[in-house]
Short mmCIF file of C-alpha atoms in Angstrom, two decimals:
data_model
loop_
_atom_site.label_atom_id
_atom_site.label_comp_id
_atom_site.label_asym_id
_atom_site.label_seq_id
_atom_site.Cartn_x
_atom_site.Cartn_y
_atom_site.Cartn_z
CA LYS A 1 109.77 107.94 137.07
CA ALA A 2 112.11 105.15 135.95
CA GLY A 3 110.52 102.06 134.45
CA VAL A 4 111.28 98.42 135.11
CA THR A 5 114.95 97.68 134.47
CA GLN A 6 116.23 94.24 133.57
CA THR A 7 119.87 93.28 133.33
CA PRO A 8 121.57 92.00 131.38
CA ARG A 9 119.68 92.49 128.10
CA TYR A 10 121.39 89.60 126.37
CA LEU A 11 123.07 86.48 127.68
CA ILE A 12 124.69 83.51 126.00
CA LYS A 13 125.34 80.39 128.06
CA THR A 14 126.10 76.75 127.40
CA ARG A 15 124.17 73.71 128.54
CA GLY A 16 124.75 72.80 132.16
CA GLN A 17 125.69 76.30 133.27
CA GLN A 18 123.60 78.44 135.56
CA VAL A 19 122.43 82.00 135.10
CA THR A 20 121.10 84.83 137.25
CA LEU A 21 118.87 87.55 135.86
CA SER A 22 118.10 90.80 137.65
CA CYS A 23 115.02 93.02 137.78
CA SER A 24 114.59 96.43 139.38
CA PRO A 25 110.89 97.32 139.67
CA ILE A 26 109.33 100.75 139.52
CA SER A 27 109.88 102.63 142.74
CA GLY A 28 107.07 101.89 145.19
CA HIS A 29 106.03 98.66 143.50
CA ARG A 30 106.11 95.67 145.81
CA SER A 31 105.08 92.90 143.43
CA VAL A 32 107.49 91.42 140.90
CA SER A 33 106.44 88.68 138.48
CA TRP A 34 108.63 86.74 136.08
CA TYR A 35 107.55 85.34 132.71
CA GLN A 36 109.16 83.22 130.03
CA GLN A 37 108.29 84.26 126.48
CA THR A 38 108.82 81.90 123.56
CA PRO A 39 107.33 81.94 120.04
CA GLY A 40 104.02 80.12 119.98
CA GLN A 41 103.85 79.74 123.77
CA GLY A 42 103.23 83.33 124.64
CA LEU A 43 103.92 84.47 128.18
CA GLN A 44 104.38 81.62 130.62
CA PHE A 45 104.21 82.61 134.28
CA LEU A 46 107.23 81.57 136.35
CA PHE A 47 106.66 83.07 139.80
CA GLU A 48 105.70 86.17 141.70
CA TYR A 49 107.25 87.82 144.71
CA PHE A 50 105.61 90.30 147.04
CA SER A 51 107.35 91.82 150.02
CA GLU A 52 110.18 89.29 149.74
CA THR A 53 107.82 86.29 149.79
CA GLN A 54 106.98 84.04 146.87
CA ARG A 55 103.23 84.36 146.43
CA ASN A 56 102.54 82.39 143.27
CA LYS A 57 104.42 79.83 141.25
CA GLY A 58 103.91 78.53 137.71
CA ASN A 59 104.53 75.07 136.32
CA PHE A 60 108.28 75.18 135.85
CA PRO A 61 110.87 72.73 137.18
CA GLY A 62 112.79 73.40 140.36
CA ARG A 63 115.79 74.53 138.29
CA PHE A 64 113.99 77.86 138.07
CA SER A 65 114.11 79.84 141.28
CA GLY A 66 113.90 83.41 142.39
CA ARG A 67 114.09 85.79 145.28
CA GLN A 68 113.21 89.32 146.20
CA PHE A 69 115.20 91.71 148.30
CA SER A 70 114.00 94.26 150.85
CA ASN A 71 114.21 97.04 148.24
CA SER A 72 111.85 94.99 145.99
CA ARG A 73 114.58 94.20 143.48
CA SER A 74 114.30 90.62 142.30
CA GLU A 75 116.55 87.99 140.81
CA MET A 76 115.74 84.76 139.06
CA ASN A 77 118.16 81.88 138.73
CA VAL A 78 118.17 78.99 136.31
CA SER A 79 120.49 76.12 137.11
CA THR A 80 121.70 73.32 134.85
CA LEU A 81 120.65 75.14 131.71
CA GLU A 82 119.00 73.22 128.88
CA LEU A 83 118.66 74.17 125.22
CA GLY A 84 114.91 74.61 125.75
CA ASP A 85 115.53 77.36 128.28
CA SER A 86 116.43 79.72 125.43
CA ALA A 87 113.81 82.44 125.64
CA LEU A 88 113.05 86.04 126.48
CA TYR A 89 112.61 86.40 130.23
CA LEU A 90 110.37 89.25 131.25
CA CYS A 91 109.96 90.85 134.61
CA ALA A 92 106.83 92.83 135.50
CA SER A 93 106.15 94.98 138.50
CA SER A 94 102.89 96.20 140.00
CA ARG A 95 101.98 98.24 143.02
CA ASP A 96 100.05 95.40 144.62
CA LEU A 97 98.93 91.85 143.95
CA ALA A 98 95.75 92.79 142.08
CA LYS A 99 97.54 93.21 138.73
CA ASN A 100 95.15 95.82 137.40
CA ILE A 101 98.22 96.92 135.54
CA GLN A 102 101.63 95.34 135.26
CA TYR A 103 104.64 97.24 133.98
CA PHE A 104 107.07 95.10 132.03
CA GLY A 105 110.78 95.48 131.51
CA ALA A 106 112.33 94.98 128.08
CA GLY A 107 113.46 91.50 129.07
CA THR A 108 116.63 89.46 129.07
CA ARG A 109 117.23 87.40 125.94
CA LEU A 110 118.87 84.12 127.03
CA SER A 111 120.44 81.86 124.45
CA VAL A 112 121.62 78.43 125.54
CA LEU A 113 124.10 76.76 123.21
CA GLN B 1 90.35 75.39 133.23
CA GLN B 2 92.94 78.16 133.67
CA GLN B 3 93.53 78.82 130.00
CA VAL B 4 92.90 81.58 127.51
CA LYS B 5 92.83 80.61 123.83
CA GLN B 6 93.85 83.36 121.45
CA SER B 7 93.45 83.53 117.68
CA PRO B 8 94.69 84.10 115.09
CA GLN B 9 98.39 83.52 115.67
CA SER B 10 99.21 86.13 113.02
CA LEU B 11 97.23 88.75 111.17
CA ILE B 12 97.98 90.88 108.13
CA VAL B 13 95.82 93.94 107.59
CA GLN B 14 95.94 96.79 105.12
CA LYS B 15 96.26 100.33 106.40
CA GLY B 16 92.84 101.72 107.25
CA GLY B 17 91.33 98.28 107.77
CA ILE B 18 89.92 96.70 110.92
CA SER B 19 92.05 94.26 112.91
CA ILE B 20 90.20 91.73 115.05
CA ILE B 21 91.81 89.42 117.58
CA ASN B 22 89.76 86.90 119.51
CA CYS B 23 90.15 85.20 122.87
CA ALA B 24 88.08 82.49 124.54
CA TYR B 25 88.07 81.14 128.09
CA GLU B 26 86.38 78.49 130.21
CA ASN B 27 86.77 79.69 133.77
CA THR B 28 83.80 81.82 134.79
CA ALA B 29 85.76 83.03 137.81
CA PHE B 30 87.90 85.31 135.65
CA ASP B 31 87.15 88.87 136.77
CA TYR B 32 89.35 91.14 134.68
CA PHE B 33 90.46 90.99 131.05
CA PRO B 34 93.38 93.17 129.94
CA TRP B 35 95.05 93.41 126.54
CA TYR B 36 98.77 94.03 126.25
CA GLN B 37 100.68 95.37 123.24
CA GLN B 38 104.32 94.47 122.63
CA PHE B 39 106.62 96.13 120.11
CA PRO B 40 109.82 94.38 119.00
CA GLY B 41 112.57 94.75 121.57
CA LYS B 42 110.18 96.02 124.22
CA GLY B 43 108.19 94.47 127.01
CA PRO B 44 104.39 94.25 126.80
CA ALA B 45 102.42 97.34 127.84
CA LEU B 46 98.80 97.55 128.96
CA LEU B 47 96.64 98.74 126.09
CA ILE B 48 93.07 98.47 127.31
CA ALA B 49 91.12 96.35 129.81
CA ILE B 50 87.55 95.37 130.62
CA ARG B 51 85.59 93.82 133.47
CA PRO B 52 82.92 91.17 132.81
CA ASP B 53 80.01 93.41 133.84
CA VAL B 54 80.62 95.57 130.75
CA SER B 55 79.97 94.43 127.16
CA GLU B 56 82.17 96.96 125.40
CA LYS B 57 84.94 99.40 126.16
CA LYS B 58 86.40 101.86 123.70
CA GLU B 59 89.59 103.89 123.90
CA GLY B 60 90.36 105.78 120.74
CA ARG B 61 90.70 103.32 117.87
CA PHE B 62 90.83 100.33 120.23
CA THR B 63 87.67 98.54 121.39
CA ILE B 64 87.16 95.45 123.53
CA SER B 65 83.95 93.52 122.91
CA PHE B 66 82.99 91.13 125.69
CA ASN B 67 80.47 88.29 125.38
CA LYS B 68 79.98 86.80 128.83
CA SER B 69 77.56 84.05 127.75
CA ALA B 70 79.89 82.86 125.00
CA LYS B 71 82.98 83.30 127.22
CA GLN B 72 84.70 85.24 124.50
CA PHE B 73 86.24 88.66 124.18
CA SER B 74 87.92 90.39 121.31
CA LEU B 75 90.06 93.39 120.46
CA HIS B 76 89.09 95.54 117.51
CA ILE B 77 91.53 98.04 116.06
CA MET B 78 89.75 100.49 113.79
CA ASP B 79 91.57 102.34 111.01
CA SER B 80 94.66 100.16 111.56
CA GLN B 81 97.98 101.95 111.06
CA PRO B 82 101.49 100.65 110.34
CA GLY B 83 102.43 101.89 113.82
CA ASP B 84 99.96 99.35 115.26
CA SER B 85 102.19 96.52 114.00
CA ALA B 86 103.03 94.63 117.16
CA THR B 87 102.22 91.47 119.09
CA TYR B 88 99.00 91.58 121.09
CA PHE B 89 98.27 89.44 124.14
CA CYS B 90 94.93 88.96 125.79
CA ALA B 91 94.89 87.98 129.44
CA ALA B 92 92.48 87.02 132.19
CA ARG B 93 92.71 87.35 135.95
CA TYR B 94 91.40 84.93 138.57
CA ASN B 95 91.63 84.55 142.35
CA THR B 96 92.29 88.30 142.52
CA ASP B 97 96.00 88.02 141.86
CA LYS B 98 96.65 85.42 139.14
CA LEU B 99 96.96 86.46 135.50
CA ILE B 100 96.86 84.07 132.53
CA PHE B 101 98.03 85.25 129.11
CA GLY B 102 97.00 84.09 125.67
CA THR B 103 99.65 82.91 123.23
CA GLY B 104 99.77 86.21 121.34
CA THR B 105 98.85 87.53 117.90
CA ARG B 106 101.40 89.10 115.64
CA LEU B 107 99.75 91.95 113.75
CA GLN B 108 101.29 93.43 110.62
CA VAL B 109 99.68 96.47 109.04
CA PHE B 110 100.84 97.26 105.53
CA PRO B 111 100.56 100.70 103.92
#
């Protein structure tokens, strides 16, 4: 069974640009959560999608947005990039909302110059 | 307070020693406490988890100790091995579907 796939693995952008990251969850999983990981801050929750609906949202500005498609694949978008957006962005999928276990992808490393 | 405080930030242990990572919380509504392990270049993976009605859970060399009255829980790694070198995150769940992570502990085990 394939794991969670995130693309691309690495991304370099400049300030002011926008970026779209993609996540393909494990087959059969309907919940997709996104996290931002930075040194010292740990895993900061961005948002969660379940059956194409945003169910939970963290404390990030509106520049961060996401969506989920009917096949459960998800994308997150960051507009007007800032230097502080440089981070590892992780996607996690789970079968349902209970999060007894989340399966993480390897992440997308975003560098903003 | 939806926060989980994790310590230490980094830990260096000799091979064969015991690694201990601590987490503390305030919200008594948390109902599930997992630990995740992350190797460099990989995403976190569930290592072990406990519910608040249990004081200890052991899986191989990994043990969670849970102190409900003190609102603390900890991960103990017995006979630590170089292959255990990774970043460890504690987490806590509330409202059935919301998960809060600690800030992580980088463990290095030297031979």
